[in-house]
Amino acid sequence: MTNITSCEVDTALELITGKWKHSILLVLINGDTLRFSELKRALPKISQKILTAQLRDLEEQDIVIRTVYPEVPPRVDYRLSEYGKTLIPILEAMNEWGMRHAERMRSN
């Protein structure tokens, strides 16, 4: 029997659910450091306002690191934190399960 509780699962899901957080994480998963404009280009359907809000939330959770460079015009980039990288196996497992589930649904 596993020691999984609803409270902890809810906590984990709150972090990565929503329309855009997982998409942002998937863009950053390769270890790239990306500027805001590069993230926006990678996610063309997200609005600038929502991307900003989602990045701030991920930063507050110590999942994403935001670096501001003292330049004119200002330059800001984003990357996964070491803590954020701990989500990679979870996202990979979810991807694997999703592929198996989609195949199962096609074969039914």
XYZ file of C-alpha atoms in Angstrom:
108
model
C 0.000 0.000 0.000
C 1.333 3.449 -0.887
C 1.521 6.456 1.375
C -0.094 8.874 -1.105
C -2.431 11.477 0.345
C -4.820 13.797 -1.405
C -3.346 16.866 0.285
C 0.163 16.316 -1.063
C -1.068 15.351 -4.526
C -3.185 18.514 -4.586
C -0.138 20.580 -3.603
C 1.923 19.098 -6.443
C -0.858 19.456 -9.007
C -1.500 23.098 -8.081
C 2.065 23.872 -9.080
C 1.916 22.419 -12.586
C -1.751 22.604 -13.546
C -3.464 25.379 -15.340
C -3.335 26.122 -18.991
C 0.262 27.360 -19.223
C 2.565 26.348 -16.348
C 3.348 22.913 -17.713
C 3.925 24.431 -21.167
C 6.410 26.919 -19.710
C 8.169 24.114 -17.845
C 8.352 21.999 -20.998
C 9.975 24.887 -22.890
C 12.574 25.298 -20.120
C 13.106 21.565 -19.488
C 16.086 21.275 -21.845
C 18.154 23.453 -19.538
C 18.071 26.468 -21.785
C 18.102 29.965 -20.368
C 15.546 31.952 -22.330
C 14.607 35.581 -22.542
C 10.990 36.597 -22.064
C 10.588 37.203 -25.805
C 11.921 33.704 -26.581
C 9.425 32.157 -24.171
C 6.645 34.207 -25.734
C 7.707 33.072 -29.204
C 7.761 29.430 -28.060
C 4.224 29.815 -26.675
C 2.527 32.023 -29.276
C -1.013 31.593 -27.927
C -0.207 32.888 -24.422
C -0.731 36.564 -23.699
C 2.111 38.654 -22.321
C 0.090 39.318 -19.154
C -0.535 35.617 -18.470
C 3.059 34.636 -19.271
C 4.299 37.269 -16.823
C 1.902 36.088 -14.102
C 2.750 32.414 -14.590
C 6.497 33.102 -14.558
C 6.150 35.149 -11.363
C 4.232 32.333 -9.718
C 6.846 29.768 -10.757
C 9.568 32.112 -9.480
C 7.811 32.487 -6.117
C 7.697 28.692 -5.854
C 11.475 28.531 -6.554
C 10.843 26.544 -9.734
C 12.143 29.178 -12.146
C 15.036 31.587 -11.677
C 14.596 35.076 -13.093
C 17.777 37.014 -13.780
C 17.645 40.756 -14.486
C 20.667 42.330 -16.145
C 21.361 46.020 -15.445
C 21.331 47.079 -19.075
C 19.424 49.568 -21.167
C 17.048 48.300 -22.361
C 16.690 45.853 -19.479
C 17.321 42.197 -20.235
C 15.598 39.448 -18.253
C 15.998 35.728 -18.672
C 14.506 32.609 -17.127
C 15.730 29.100 -16.408
C 14.728 26.166 -14.238
C 16.185 26.242 -10.750
C 17.864 23.145 -9.338
C 14.651 22.590 -7.389
C 12.626 23.072 -10.575
C 14.715 20.405 -12.292
C 13.323 17.896 -9.770
C 10.045 18.176 -11.716
C 11.652 16.717 -14.862
C 11.142 13.046 -13.886
C 7.533 13.809 -12.953
C 6.862 15.495 -16.292
C 8.611 12.652 -18.120
C 6.475 10.079 -16.253
C 3.311 12.031 -17.061
C 4.345 12.175 -20.727
C 4.993 8.433 -20.810
C 1.645 7.692 -19.171
C -0.109 10.070 -21.550
C 1.376 8.309 -24.574
C 0.334 4.888 -23.253
C -3.150 6.158 -22.445
C -3.590 7.728 -25.895
C -2.495 4.462 -27.545
C -4.878 2.493 -25.343
C -7.766 4.788 -26.290
C -6.918 4.419 -30.003
C -6.915 0.628 -29.742
C -10.337 0.475 -28.032
